[in-house]
CSV table of N, CA and C in Angstrom, one decimal:
chain,number,residue,atom,x,y,z
A,1,MET,N,142.7,125.8,36.2
A,1,MET,CA,142.0,125.4,37.4
A,1,MET,C,141.0,124.9,37.7
A,2,LYS,N,141.5,123.8,38.8
A,2,LYS,CA,140.4,123.2,39.4
A,2,LYS,C,139.6,123.5,40.3
A,3,ARG,N,138.2,123.0,40.2
A,3,ARG,CA,137.0,123.9,41.0
A,3,ARG,C,137.1,122.6,42.3
A,4,MET,N,136.8,123.2,43.6
A,4,MET,CA,136.6,122.2,45.0
A,4,MET,C,135.2,122.2,45.0
A,5,ASN,N,134.6,120.9,45.1
A,5,ASN,CA,133.3,121.1,45.2
A,5,ASN,C,133.4,120.7,47.3
A,6,LEU,N,133.1,122.1,47.9
A,6,LEU,CA,133.1,121.6,49.3
A,6,LEU,C,131.5,121.3,49.3
A,7,GLN,N,131.1,120.6,50.6
A,7,GLN,CA,129.9,120.3,51.5
A,7,GLN,C,129.8,120.6,52.6
A,8,ILE,N,128.9,121.0,53.1
A,8,ILE,CA,128.9,121.8,54.0
A,8,ILE,C,127.8,121.2,54.9
A,9,PHE,N,128.2,120.5,56.1
A,9,PHE,CA,127.0,119.9,56.7
A,9,PHE,C,126.5,120.8,58.0
A,10,GLU,N,125.5,120.9,58.4
A,10,GLU,CA,125.2,121.5,59.7
A,10,GLU,C,124.5,120.2,60.7
A,11,ALA,N,125.2,120.6,61.7
A,11,ALA,CA,124.5,119.3,62.7
A,11,ALA,C,123.2,119.5,62.9
A,12,ALA,N,122.6,118.1,63.1
A,12,ALA,CA,121.2,118.0,63.3
A,12,ALA,C,120.6,118.6,64.5
A,13,LYS,N,119.8,119.1,64.7
A,13,LYS,CA,119.4,119.5,66.3
A,13,LYS,C,118.3,118.3,66.9
A,14,ASP,N,117.4,117.9,65.7
A,14,ASP,CA,116.6,117.0,66.5
A,14,ASP,C,116.9,115.5,65.4
A,15,THR,N,117.5,114.2,66.0
A,15,THR,CA,117.9,113.5,65.2
A,15,THR,C,116.6,112.6,65.2
A,16,GLY,N,115.8,112.6,66.0
A,16,GLY,CA,114.6,112.0,66.4
A,16,GLY,C,115.1,110.6,67.1
A,17,VAL,N,116.2,110.3,67.2
A,17,VAL,CA,116.5,109.0,68.4
A,17,VAL,C,115.9,109.4,69.6
A,18,THR,N,115.6,108.8,70.6
A,18,THR,CA,115.3,109.1,71.6
A,18,THR,C,116.4,108.9,72.7
A,19,GLN,N,116.3,109.8,73.6
A,19,GLN,CA,117.6,110.1,74.4
A,19,GLN,C,117.7,109.5,75.5
A,20,ARG,N,118.0,109.2,76.3
A,20,ARG,CA,118.3,108.0,77.7
A,20,ARG,C,117.4,108.8,78.9
A,21,TYR,N,118.1,110.2,78.9
A,21,TYR,CA,116.7,111.1,79.9
A,21,TYR,C,115.6,111.2,79.5
A,22,GLN,N,115.1,111.0,78.3
A,22,GLN,CA,113.7,110.6,78.2
A,22,GLN,C,113.0,109.4,78.6
A,23,ARG,N,113.7,108.6,79.5
A,23,ARG,CA,113.1,107.4,80.2
A,23,ARG,C,113.5,107.7,81.7
A,24,ALA,N,112.5,108.0,82.6
A,24,ALA,CA,112.9,107.6,83.9
A,24,ALA,C,112.1,106.4,84.4
A,25,ASP,N,113.0,106.0,85.8
A,25,ASP,CA,112.9,104.8,85.9
A,25,ASP,C,112.6,105.1,87.6
A,26,TYR,N,111.7,104.2,88.3
A,26,TYR,CA,111.5,104.2,89.6
A,26,TYR,C,111.3,103.0,90.1
A,27,ILE,N,111.5,103.1,91.3
A,27,ILE,CA,111.4,101.6,91.7
A,27,ILE,C,111.1,101.8,93.6
A,28,ASP,N,110.1,100.7,93.5
A,28,ASP,CA,109.6,100.9,95.0
A,28,ASP,C,109.7,100.9,96.0
A,29,VAL,N,110.6,101.7,96.8
A,29,VAL,CA,111.1,101.0,98.2
A,29,VAL,C,110.5,100.5,99.5
A,30,THR,N,109.9,100.2,99.1
A,30,THR,CA,108.6,99.3,100.1
A,30,THR,C,108.5,98.1,100.1
A,31,GLY,N,109.4,97.7,99.1
A,31,GLY,CA,109.3,96.3,98.4
A,31,GLY,C,107.5,95.6,97.6
A,32,GLY,N,107.2,96.7,97.1
A,32,GLY,CA,105.5,96.1,97.0
A,32,GLY,C,104.7,96.4,97.8
A,33,SER,N,104.3,97.1,98.8
A,33,SER,CA,103.4,97.2,99.7
A,33,SER,C,102.6,97.6,99.1
A,34,ASP,N,101.3,97.8,99.9
A,34,ASP,CA,99.7,99.0,99.5
A,34,ASP,C,100.4,100.0,99.2
A,35,SER,N,101.2,100.9,100.0
A,35,SER,CA,101.4,102.4,100.1
A,35,SER,C,102.8,102.4,99.3
A,36,PRO,N,102.9,102.2,98.3
A,36,PRO,CA,104.4,102.0,97.5
A,36,PRO,C,104.7,103.6,97.5
A,37,LYS,N,106.3,103.5,97.6
A,37,LYS,CA,107.2,104.8,98.2
A,37,LYS,C,108.0,104.6,96.7
A,38,TYR,N,107.8,105.6,95.6
A,38,TYR,CA,108.7,105.1,94.5
A,38,TYR,C,110.3,106.5,94.5
A,39,GLU,N,111.1,105.8,94.4
A,39,GLU,CA,112.0,106.4,94.3
A,39,GLU,C,112.7,106.6,93.1
A,40,LEU,N,113.4,107.5,92.2
A,40,LEU,CA,114.0,107.6,91.4
A,40,LEU,C,115.5,106.8,90.9
A,41,LEU,N,115.6,105.7,89.9
A,41,LEU,CA,117.1,105.3,89.8
A,41,LEU,C,117.4,106.5,89.0
A,42,GLY,N,118.4,107.3,89.9
A,42,GLY,CA,119.0,108.3,88.8
A,42,GLY,C,120.2,108.7,89.2
A,43,ILE,N,120.8,109.6,90.2
A,43,ILE,CA,122.2,109.8,90.2
A,43,ILE,C,122.4,108.6,90.8
A,44,GLY,N,123.9,108.1,90.6
A,44,GLY,CA,124.5,106.8,91.3
A,44,GLY,C,124.3,105.7,89.9
A,45,VAL,N,123.1,105.7,89.4
A,45,VAL,CA,122.9,104.4,88.3
A,45,VAL,C,123.6,105.1,87.1
A,46,THR,N,124.9,104.1,86.8
A,46,THR,CA,125.1,104.3,85.5
A,46,THR,C,125.0,103.4,84.6
A,47,GLN,N,124.4,102.4,84.4
A,47,GLN,CA,123.4,101.6,83.5
A,47,GLN,C,122.2,100.9,84.2
A,48,LEU,N,121.5,101.2,83.1
A,48,LEU,CA,120.1,100.7,83.5
A,48,LEU,C,119.6,100.2,81.8
A,49,ASP,N,119.8,99.3,81.5
A,49,ASP,CA,118.9,98.5,80.6
A,49,ASP,C,117.9,98.1,80.5
A,50,ASP,N,117.3,98.0,79.2
A,50,ASP,CA,116.2,97.1,78.8
A,50,ASP,C,116.0,95.7,78.0
A,51,SER,N,115.9,94.7,78.1
A,51,SER,CA,116.2,93.6,77.7
A,51,SER,C,115.1,92.7,77.5
A,52,PRO,N,114.2,93.0,76.1
A,52,PRO,CA,113.1,92.1,76.5
A,52,PRO,C,113.3,90.4,76.5
A,53,SER,N,114.3,90.2,75.8
A,53,SER,CA,114.7,88.7,75.5
A,53,SER,C,113.3,87.9,75.3
A,54,ALA,N,113.2,88.3,73.8
A,54,ALA,CA,112.2,87.4,73.4
A,54,ALA,C,111.9,86.2,72.9
A,55,GLN,N,111.3,84.8,73.4
A,55,GLN,CA,111.4,83.7,73.1
A,55,GLN,C,110.5,83.0,71.9
A,56,THR,N,111.8,82.6,71.4
A,56,THR,CA,111.0,82.0,70.3
A,56,THR,C,110.4,80.6,70.4
A,57,THR,N,109.4,80.3,69.5
A,57,THR,CA,108.4,78.9,69.3
A,57,THR,C,108.7,78.3,67.9
A,58,SER,N,109.0,77.3,67.3
A,58,SER,CA,109.2,76.9,66.1
A,58,SER,C,108.5,75.4,66.0
A,59,LYS,N,108.1,75.1,64.9
A,59,LYS,CA,107.4,74.6,64.4
A,59,LYS,C,107.6,74.0,62.8
A,60,ARG,N,107.7,72.6,62.8
A,60,ARG,CA,107.4,72.5,61.2
A,60,ARG,C,106.7,71.3,60.4
A,61,TYR,N,106.4,71.9,59.8
A,61,TYR,CA,105.0,70.9,58.9
A,61,TYR,C,105.1,70.0,57.9
A,62,VAL,N,104.8,69.2,57.9
A,62,VAL,CA,105.2,67.8,56.7
A,62,VAL,C,105.2,68.4,55.4
A,63,ASN,N,104.5,69.7,55.0
A,63,ASN,CA,104.6,70.1,54.1
A,63,ASN,C,105.6,71.1,53.6
A,64,GLN,N,106.1,71.4,54.9
A,64,GLN,CA,107.3,72.5,54.8
A,64,GLN,C,108.7,71.8,54.9
A,65,LYS,N,109.8,72.8,54.1
A,65,LYS,CA,111.1,72.5,54.2
A,65,LYS,C,111.6,73.4,55.7
A,66,SER,N,111.0,74.3,55.7
A,66,SER,CA,111.5,75.0,56.8
A,66,SER,C,110.3,75.4,57.8
A,67,ALA,N,111.1,75.8,59.3
A,67,ALA,CA,110.2,75.7,60.2
A,67,ALA,C,109.2,76.8,60.2
A,68,THR,N,108.1,76.9,60.8
A,68,THR,CA,107.6,78.3,61.0
A,68,THR,C,107.8,78.7,62.8
A,69,GLN,N,108.3,80.0,62.7
A,69,GLN,CA,108.5,80.1,63.9
A,69,GLN,C,107.7,81.5,64.4
A,70,SER,N,107.8,82.0,65.9
A,70,SER,CA,107.2,82.9,66.3
A,70,SER,C,107.4,83.5,67.8
A,71,ILE,N,106.8,84.1,68.4
A,71,ILE,CA,107.4,85.0,69.5
A,71,ILE,C,106.5,84.3,70.6
A,72,GLY,N,106.8,83.5,71.5
A,72,GLY,CA,105.9,82.9,72.2
A,72,GLY,C,105.9,83.5,73.7
A,73,GLY,N,106.5,84.8,74.1
A,73,GLY,CA,106.8,85.0,75.4
A,73,GLY,C,108.1,86.0,75.3
A,74,TYR,N,108.6,86.6,76.6
A,74,TYR,CA,109.8,87.0,76.9
A,74,TYR,C,110.2,87.1,78.2
A,75,GLU,N,111.0,87.0,78.4
A,75,GLU,CA,112.3,86.8,79.7
A,75,GLU,C,112.7,88.3,79.8
A,76,TRP,N,111.7,89.2,80.1
A,76,TRP,CA,112.7,90.2,80.2
A,76,TRP,C,113.6,90.8,81.6
A,77,THR,N,114.7,91.6,81.4
A,77,THR,CA,115.5,91.7,82.5
A,77,THR,C,116.0,93.3,82.3
A,78,ALA,N,116.3,93.9,83.4
A,78,ALA,CA,117.2,95.4,83.2
A,78,ALA,C,118.6,95.2,84.0
A,79,PRO,N,119.6,94.7,83.1
A,79,PRO,CA,120.9,94.9,83.4
A,79,PRO,C,121.1,96.3,84.2
A,80,LEU,N,121.9,96.5,85.6
A,80,LEU,CA,121.7,97.5,86.1
A,80,LEU,C,123.3,97.2,86.8
A,81,GLU,N,124.2,98.7,87.0
A,81,GLU,CA,125.1,99.1,87.3
A,81,GLU,C,124.7,100.3,88.5
A,82,PHE,N,125.4,100.3,89.4
A,82,PHE,CA,125.4,101.6,90.2
A,82,PHE,C,126.3,102.1,91.1
A,83,ASP,N,126.6,103.1,91.4
A,83,ASP,CA,128.0,103.4,92.3
A,83,ASP,C,127.1,103.2,93.7
A,84,LEU,N,127.8,102.8,94.8
A,84,LEU,CA,127.1,102.7,95.9
A,84,LEU,C,126.9,104.0,96.9
A,85,ILE,N,126.1,104.8,96.4
A,85,ILE,CA,126.0,106.0,97.3
A,85,ILE,C,124.2,106.3,98.1
A,86,GLN,N,125.0,105.5,99.0
A,86,GLN,CA,123.8,105.3,100.6
A,86,GLN,C,122.8,106.4,100.7
A,87,SER,N,123.1,107.8,100.4
A,87,SER,CA,122.2,108.9,100.6
A,87,SER,C,121.0,108.7,99.1
A,88,GLU,N,121.4,107.8,98.5
A,88,GLU,CA,120.2,107.7,97.0
A,88,GLU,C,119.4,106.9,97.8
A,89,PRO,N,118.2,107.2,98.2
A,89,PRO,CA,117.3,106.1,98.4
A,89,PRO,C,116.9,104.8,97.7
A,90,ALA,N,116.6,105.0,96.4
A,90,ALA,CA,116.9,104.0,95.6
A,90,ALA,C,117.8,102.9,95.6
A,91,ILE,N,119.2,103.9,95.2
A,91,ILE,CA,120.5,102.8,95.5
A,91,ILE,C,120.3,101.9,96.7
A,92,ALA,N,120.3,102.8,98.0
A,92,ALA,CA,120.3,102.6,99.5
A,92,ALA,C,119.3,101.2,99.5
A,93,TYR,N,118.3,101.1,98.8
A,93,TYR,CA,117.0,99.7,98.7
A,93,TYR,C,117.7,98.8,98.2
A,94,ILE,N,118.4,99.1,97.1
A,94,ILE,CA,118.6,97.8,95.8
A,94,ILE,C,119.5,97.0,96.2
A,95,SER,N,120.7,98.1,97.2
A,95,SER,CA,121.9,97.7,97.6
A,95,SER,C,121.8,96.4,99.1
A,96,GLU,N,120.6,97.0,99.8
A,96,GLU,CA,120.5,96.2,101.0
A,96,GLU,C,120.0,95.1,100.5
A,97,ILE,N,119.0,94.5,99.9
A,97,ILE,CA,118.6,93.4,99.1
A,97,ILE,C,120.0,92.8,98.8
A,98,GLY,N,121.3,93.3,98.2
A,98,GLY,CA,122.2,92.3,98.0
A,98,GLY,C,123.2,92.1,99.2
A,99,GLU,N,123.4,93.5,100.0
A,99,GLU,CA,124.1,93.0,101.3
A,99,GLU,C,123.5,91.9,101.9
A,100,ASN,N,122.3,92.3,102.3
A,100,ASN,CA,121.6,91.0,103.3
A,100,ASN,C,120.8,89.7,102.5
A,101,GLU,N,121.6,89.5,101.4
A,101,GLU,CA,121.3,88.4,100.5
A,101,GLU,C,119.9,87.6,100.9
A,102,LYS,N,119.0,88.8,100.6
A,102,LYS,CA,117.5,88.7,100.6
A,102,LYS,C,117.2,87.8,99.3
A,103,THR,N,116.2,87.1,99.6
A,103,THR,CA,115.7,85.7,98.6
A,103,THR,C,114.0,86.1,98.8
A,104,GLY,N,113.5,85.6,97.5
A,104,GLY,CA,111.9,85.5,97.4
A,104,GLY,C,111.4,86.6,97.4
A,105,VAL,N,110.1,87.0,98.2
A,105,VAL,CA,109.4,87.9,98.5
A,105,VAL,C,110.1,89.5,98.8
A,106,GLU,N,111.2,89.1,99.9
A,106,GLU,CA,111.9,90.2,100.4
A,106,GLU,C,112.8,90.4,99.2
A,107,ALA,N,113.1,90.1,98.3
A,107,ALA,CA,113.7,90.9,97.1
A,107,ALA,C,112.8,91.4,95.8
A,108,ASP,N,111.6,91.4,96.1
A,108,ASP,CA,110.3,91.5,95.1
A,108,ASP,C,110.2,92.9,95.5
A,109,THR,N,109.6,93.8,94.2
A,109,THR,CA,109.3,95.2,94.3
A,109,THR,C,108.7,95.2,93.2
A,110,PHE,N,108.1,96.6,93.1
A,110,PHE,CA,107.6,97.4,91.8
A,110,PHE,C,108.5,97.8,91.3
A,111,TYR,N,108.7,98.0,89.9
A,111,TYR,CA,109.3,98.8,88.7
A,111,TYR,C,108.7,99.9,87.8
A,112,VAL,N,108.6,101.0,87.8
A,112,VAL,CA,107.9,101.7,86.8
A,112,VAL,C,109.1,102.7,85.8
A,113,LYS,N,108.9,102.2,84.5
A,113,LYS,CA,109.4,103.2,83.5
A,113,LYS,C,108.5,104.2,83.0
A,114,VAL,N,109.1,105.3,82.8
A,114,VAL,CA,108.3,106.7,82.6
A,114,VAL,C,108.6,107.0,81.1
A,115,TYR,N,107.6,107.3,80.5
A,115,TYR,CA,108.0,108.1,79.3
A,115,TYR,C,107.6,109.5,79.1
A,116,LEU,N,108.9,110.4,79.4
A,116,LEU,CA,108.8,111.5,80.0
A,116,LEU,C,108.7,112.7,78.4
A,117,ASP,N,108.8,112.1,77.3
A,117,ASP,CA,108.6,112.3,76.2
A,117,ASP,C,107.2,112.2,75.8
A,118,LYS,N,106.3,111.9,76.5
A,118,LYS,CA,104.7,111.4,76.4
A,118,LYS,C,104.3,112.1,77.6
A,119,PRO,N,104.0,113.6,77.4
A,119,PRO,CA,103.4,113.7,78.7
A,119,PRO,C,101.9,113.4,78.5
A,120,VAL,N,101.1,113.5,79.3
A,120,VAL,CA,99.4,113.5,79.3
A,120,VAL,C,98.9,115.0,79.6
A,121,SER,N,98.1,115.0,78.6
A,121,SER,CA,97.6,116.2,78.4
A,121,SER,C,96.7,116.6,79.2
A,122,GLY,N,96.8,117.9,79.8
A,122,GLY,CA,96.1,118.3,80.9
A,122,GLY,C,96.2,118.1,82.4
A,123,SER,N,97.5,117.2,82.5
A,123,SER,CA,97.9,116.7,84.2
A,123,SER,C,99.4,117.0,83.8
A,124,ALA,N,99.8,118.2,84.5
A,124,ALA,CA,100.8,118.9,84.7
A,124,ALA,C,102.0,117.8,85.5
A,125,GLY,N,103.1,116.9,85.2
A,125,GLY,CA,103.8,116.1,85.6
A,125,GLY,C,103.1,114.7,85.7
A,126,THR,N,102.4,114.6,84.3
A,126,THR,CA,102.0,113.3,84.4
A,126,THR,C,102.4,112.8,83.2
A,127,TYR,N,102.9,111.4,83.2
A,127,TYR,CA,103.4,111.2,82.0
A,127,TYR,C,103.1,109.5,81.5
A,128,GLU,N,103.0,109.0,80.5
A,128,GLU,CA,102.3,107.7,80.1
A,128,GLU,C,103.7,107.0,80.8
A,129,ALA,N,103.3,105.6,81.0
A,129,ALA,CA,104.3,104.7,82.0
A,129,ALA,C,103.2,103.2,81.9
A,130,LYS,N,104.8,102.7,82.5
A,130,LYS,CA,104.5,101.3,82.6
A,130,LYS,C,105.1,100.7,83.8
A,131,ARG,N,104.2,99.6,84.4
A,131,ARG,CA,104.7,99.0,85.8
A,131,ARG,C,104.7,97.5,85.6
A,132,ARG,N,105.7,97.1,86.4
A,132,ARG,CA,105.3,95.2,86.6
A,132,ARG,C,106.3,95.0,88.1
A,133,LYS,N,106.0,93.9,88.3
A,133,LYS,CA,106.4,93.5,89.6
A,133,LYS,C,108.0,92.9,89.1
A,134,VAL,N,109.2,93.0,89.9
A,134,VAL,CA,110.3,92.5,89.7
A,134,VAL,C,111.0,91.8,90.8
A,135,ALA,N,112.0,91.1,90.6
A,135,ALA,CA,112.8,90.8,91.5
A,135,ALA,C,114.0,91.3,91.4
A,136,VAL,N,114.6,91.5,92.2
A,136,VAL,CA,116.1,92.4,92.4
A,136,VAL,C,117.1,91.6,92.3
A,137,GLU,N,118.2,91.1,91.5
A,137,GLU,CA,119.4,90.2,91.6
A,137,GLU,C,119.9,91.3,91.9
A,138,ILE,N,121.4,91.2,93.1
A,138,ILE,CA,122.1,91.8,93.1
A,138,ILE,C,123.5,90.6,92.9
A,139,SER,N,124.0,90.9,91.7
A,139,SER,CA,125.4,89.8,91.7
A,139,SER,C,126.8,90.0,92.0
A,140,GLU,N,127.1,91.3,92.2
A,140,GLU,CA,128.2,91.8,92.8
A,140,GLU,C,128.4,93.1,93.4
A,141,PHE,N,129.3,93.4,94.5
A,141,PHE,CA,129.6,94.5,94.8
A,141,PHE,C,131.5,94.8,94.2
A,142,LYS,N,132.0,95.6,93.7
A,142,LYS,CA,133.1,95.5,93.4
A,142,LYS,C,133.7,96.6,93.8
A,143,ASP,N,135.1,96.6,93.4
A,143,ASP,CA,136.2,97.7,94.0
A,143,ASP,C,136.3,98.8,92.5
A,144,ASN,N,135.8,100.0,92.2
A,144,ASN,CA,136.1,100.5,90.9
A,144,ASN,C,136.8,101.5,91.3
A,145,ASP,N,138.5,101.2,91.4
A,145,ASP,CA,139.5,102.3,91.7
A,145,ASP,C,139.0,103.1,93.1
A,146,GLY,N,139.0,102.4,94.1
A,146,GLY,CA,138.6,102.8,95.4
A,146,GLY,C,137.0,102.9,95.6
A,147,GLU,N,136.3,102.7,94.9
A,147,GLU,CA,134.8,103.1,95.4
A,147,GLU,C,134.0,101.9,94.9
A,148,ILE,N,133.3,101.7,95.7
A,148,ILE,CA,132.6,100.8,95.7
A,148,ILE,C,131.0,100.7,94.3
A,149,GLN,N,131.4,99.8,93.5
A,149,GLN,CA,130.4,99.9,92.4
A,149,GLN,C,129.6,98.5,92.7
A,150,GLY,N,128.1,98.7,92.4
A,150,GLY,CA,127.2,97.2,92.4
A,150,GLY,C,126.9,96.9,91.3
A,151,SER,N,126.0,95.7,91.0
A,151,SER,CA,125.7,95.3,89.4
A,151,SER,C,124.9,94.3,89.9
A,152,GLY,N,123.8,94.2,88.9
A,152,GLY,CA,122.9,92.9,89.0
A,152,GLY,C,122.2,93.3,88.0
A,153,ASN,N,120.6,92.5,88.3
A,153,ASN,CA,119.7,92.6,87.1
A,153,ASN,C,118.1,93.1,87.9
A,154,LEU,N,117.2,93.5,87.4
A,154,LEU,CA,116.1,93.5,87.7
A,154,LEU,C,115.0,92.3,86.9
A,155,LEU,N,114.3,91.6,87.4
A,155,LEU,CA,114.0,90.3,86.6
A,155,LEU,C,112.6,90.6,86.6
A,156,GLY,N,111.9,90.5,85.2
A,156,GLY,CA,110.7,90.8,85.4
A,156,GLY,C,109.6,89.3,85.7
A,157,LYS,N,108.7,90.0,86.9
A,157,LYS,CA,108.0,88.7,87.2
A,157,LYS,C,106.4,88.7,86.7
A,158,THR,N,105.7,89.5,86.3
A,158,THR,CA,104.7,89.8,85.9
A,158,THR,C,105.0,90.9,84.8
A,159,ASP,N,103.7,90.8,84.1
A,159,ASP,CA,103.7,91.4,82.4
A,159,ASP,C,103.6,92.8,82.9
A,160,TRP,N,103.3,93.5,81.8
A,160,TRP,CA,103.7,95.1,82.0
A,160,TRP,C,102.1,95.3,82.3
A,161,VAL,N,102.0,96.6,83.5
A,161,VAL,CA,100.7,97.1,83.5
A,161,VAL,C,100.6,98.7,83.1
A,162,LYS,N,100.0,99.2,82.0
A,162,LYS,CA,100.4,100.3,81.4
A,162,LYS,C,99.6,101.3,82.5
A,163,GLY,N,100.0,102.6,82.4
A,163,GLY,CA,99.1,103.5,83.2
A,163,GLY,C,99.9,104.9,82.9
A,164,THR,N,99.6,105.8,84.2
A,164,THR,CA,100.6,107.3,84.3
A,164,THR,C,101.3,107.5,84.9
A,165,PHE,N,102.0,108.1,85.3
A,165,PHE,CA,103.0,108.1,86.6
A,165,PHE,C,103.3,109.9,86.7
A,166,ASN,N,102.8,109.9,87.9
A,166,ASN,CA,102.9,111.8,87.9
A,166,ASN,C,104.4,111.8,88.7
A,167,THR,N,105.3,112.7,87.9
A,167,THR,CA,107.1,112.9,89.0
A,167,THR,C,106.8,113.4,90.2
A,168,SER,N,105.8,114.4,89.8
A,168,SER,CA,105.5,115.6,91.1
A,168,SER,C,105.3,114.8,92.5
A,169,THR,N,104.1,113.9,92.4
A,169,THR,CA,103.7,113.0,93.8
A,169,THR,C,104.1,111.6,93.5
A,170,LYS,N,104.8,111.5,92.9
A,170,LYS,CA,105.5,110.0,92.8
A,170,LYS,C,104.4,108.9,92.3
A,171,THR,N,103.5,109.0,91.8
A,171,THR,CA,102.3,108.1,91.8
A,171,THR,C,101.8,107.2,90.6
A,172,PHE,N,102.0,106.3,90.8
A,172,PHE,CA,101.7,105.4,89.5
A,172,PHE,C,100.2,105.0,89.6
A,173,THR,N,99.7,105.6,88.2
A,173,THR,CA,97.9,105.0,88.4
A,173,THR,C,97.7,104.1,87.1
A,174,GLU,N,97.0,103.0,87.4
A,174,GLU,CA,96.8,102.0,86.1
A,174,GLU,C,96.0,102.5,84.8
A,175,GLY,N,96.3,102.3,83.9
A,175,GLY,CA,95.3,102.6,82.7
A,175,GLY,C,93.8,101.8,82.6
A,176,GLU,N,93.0,102.5,82.2
A,176,GLU,CA,91.4,101.7,82.1
A,176,GLU,C,91.7,100.6,80.9
């Protein structure tokens, strides 16, 4: 008689992999004014990625066969796709940039990435975050089975500034 060797696997409760919902993205719908008004890039946004795009440098010295390579900087972008839901303030703001073909400072604003899995101790609703100035590039509005869908990129204009973000008051505070 043959014995069956059965293995039973339990589904992992926590894989340790950060989930997308643990990163909240906010955009300043005032265009980077002294009194920012941050709105969540959430409902209607179907894609918002983070592409650091490391830029490398390379140099070969006479005593080496191979070049020495290092990271010289970054060309950060955030590819973005959204359903055109005008009642969502963040989407209304970014779509207006594309619809009116705004350029230069009229297409600039602040973007905040909030780490919801990193709460600040002793401050309810406050999380570690980082902010940078971005240019909003809208590349197309297309028909998606009768619904309008937009796409483009947030283009990094400055380095990240670390700080905290309160999701109740929608306030970014620079770190020390």
